[in-house]
C-alpha positions as a LaTeX table, in Angstrom:
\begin{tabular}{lrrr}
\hline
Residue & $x$ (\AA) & $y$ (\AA) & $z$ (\AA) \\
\hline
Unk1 & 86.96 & 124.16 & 130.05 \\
Unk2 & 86.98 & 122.30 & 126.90 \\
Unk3 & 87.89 & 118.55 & 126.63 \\
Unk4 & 89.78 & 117.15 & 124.04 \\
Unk5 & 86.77 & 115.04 & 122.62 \\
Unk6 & 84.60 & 118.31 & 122.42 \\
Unk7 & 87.47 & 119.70 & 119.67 \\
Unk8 & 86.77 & 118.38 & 115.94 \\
Unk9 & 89.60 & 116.40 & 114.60 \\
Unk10 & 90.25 & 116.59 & 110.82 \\
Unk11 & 89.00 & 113.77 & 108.74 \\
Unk12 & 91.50 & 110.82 & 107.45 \\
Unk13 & 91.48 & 111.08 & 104.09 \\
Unk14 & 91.92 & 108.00 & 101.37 \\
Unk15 & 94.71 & 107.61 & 98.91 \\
Unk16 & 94.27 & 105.08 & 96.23 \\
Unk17 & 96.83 & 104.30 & 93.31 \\
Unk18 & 94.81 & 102.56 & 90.23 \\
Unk19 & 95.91 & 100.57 & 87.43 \\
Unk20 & 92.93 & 99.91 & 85.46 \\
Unk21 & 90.05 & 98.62 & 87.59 \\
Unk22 & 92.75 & 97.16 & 90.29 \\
Unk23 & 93.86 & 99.14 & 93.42 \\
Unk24 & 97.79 & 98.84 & 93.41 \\
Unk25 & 98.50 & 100.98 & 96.76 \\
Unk26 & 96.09 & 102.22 & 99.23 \\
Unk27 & 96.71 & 104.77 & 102.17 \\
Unk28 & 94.63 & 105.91 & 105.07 \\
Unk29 & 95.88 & 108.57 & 106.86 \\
Unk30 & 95.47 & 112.36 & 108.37 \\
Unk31 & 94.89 & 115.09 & 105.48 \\
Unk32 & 98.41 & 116.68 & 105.06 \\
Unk33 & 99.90 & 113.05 & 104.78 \\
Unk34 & 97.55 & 112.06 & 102.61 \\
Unk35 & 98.40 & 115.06 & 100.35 \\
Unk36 & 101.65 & 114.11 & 100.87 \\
Unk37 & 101.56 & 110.36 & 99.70 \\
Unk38 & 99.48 & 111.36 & 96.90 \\
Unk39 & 101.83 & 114.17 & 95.62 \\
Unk40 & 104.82 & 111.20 & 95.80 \\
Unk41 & 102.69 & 108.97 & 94.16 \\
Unk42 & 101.54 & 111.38 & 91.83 \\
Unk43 & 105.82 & 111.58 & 90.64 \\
Unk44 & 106.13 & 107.91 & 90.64 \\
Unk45 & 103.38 & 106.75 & 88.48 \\
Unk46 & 102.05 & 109.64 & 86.15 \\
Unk47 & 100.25 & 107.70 & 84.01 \\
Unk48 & 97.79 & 106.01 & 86.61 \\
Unk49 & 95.04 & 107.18 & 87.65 \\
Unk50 & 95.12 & 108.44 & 91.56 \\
Unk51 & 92.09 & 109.32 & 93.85 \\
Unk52 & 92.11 & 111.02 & 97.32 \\
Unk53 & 88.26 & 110.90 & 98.64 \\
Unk54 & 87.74 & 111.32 & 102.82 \\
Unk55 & 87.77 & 107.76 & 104.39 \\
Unk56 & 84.67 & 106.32 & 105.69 \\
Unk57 & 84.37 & 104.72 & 109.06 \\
Unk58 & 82.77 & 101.68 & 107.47 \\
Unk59 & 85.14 & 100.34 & 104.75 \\
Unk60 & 82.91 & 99.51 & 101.86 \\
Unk61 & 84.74 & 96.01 & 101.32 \\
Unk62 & 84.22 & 94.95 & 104.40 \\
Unk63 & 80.61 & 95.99 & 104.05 \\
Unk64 & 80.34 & 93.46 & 101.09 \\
Unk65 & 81.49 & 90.90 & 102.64 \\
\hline
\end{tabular}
C-alpha cells in the first residue's frame, strides 16, 4: 500500500510580471495554473517582461531580511 506522502507532488511554480527592475504581480501556484496566469498575463501586458521559474521553499526576500 502506498500513502499519499510516498507519491511526488508536482512543484509550485513562480509567476512574476516585471516592469523594469520592479515586480508588478507575483503568483505562486501548481504548474498548469501557473501556465495559465502566465499565458493571461502574457495577453495583458506584451511588452513586459514575464518569468515563470519553480518556487523555492525559502523565499529569497525573506531570506534577506
Amino acid at each position: 500500500m502506498t500513502a499519499l506522502t510516498d507519491i511526488p507532488r508536482p512543484a509550485a511554480r513562480r509567476v512574476r510580471v516585471w516592469f523594469g527592475e520592479h515586480v508588478i504581480a507575483d503568483y505562486t501556484g501548481e504548474p498548469a495554473d501557473a501556465l495559465r496566469y502566465q499565458a493571461g498575463m502574457t495577453r495583458r501586458f506584451a511588452s513586459l517582461r514575464i518569468t515563470i521559474e519553480p518556487y523555492a521553499a525559502v523565499d529569497e526576500d525573506a531570506a534577506d531580511s
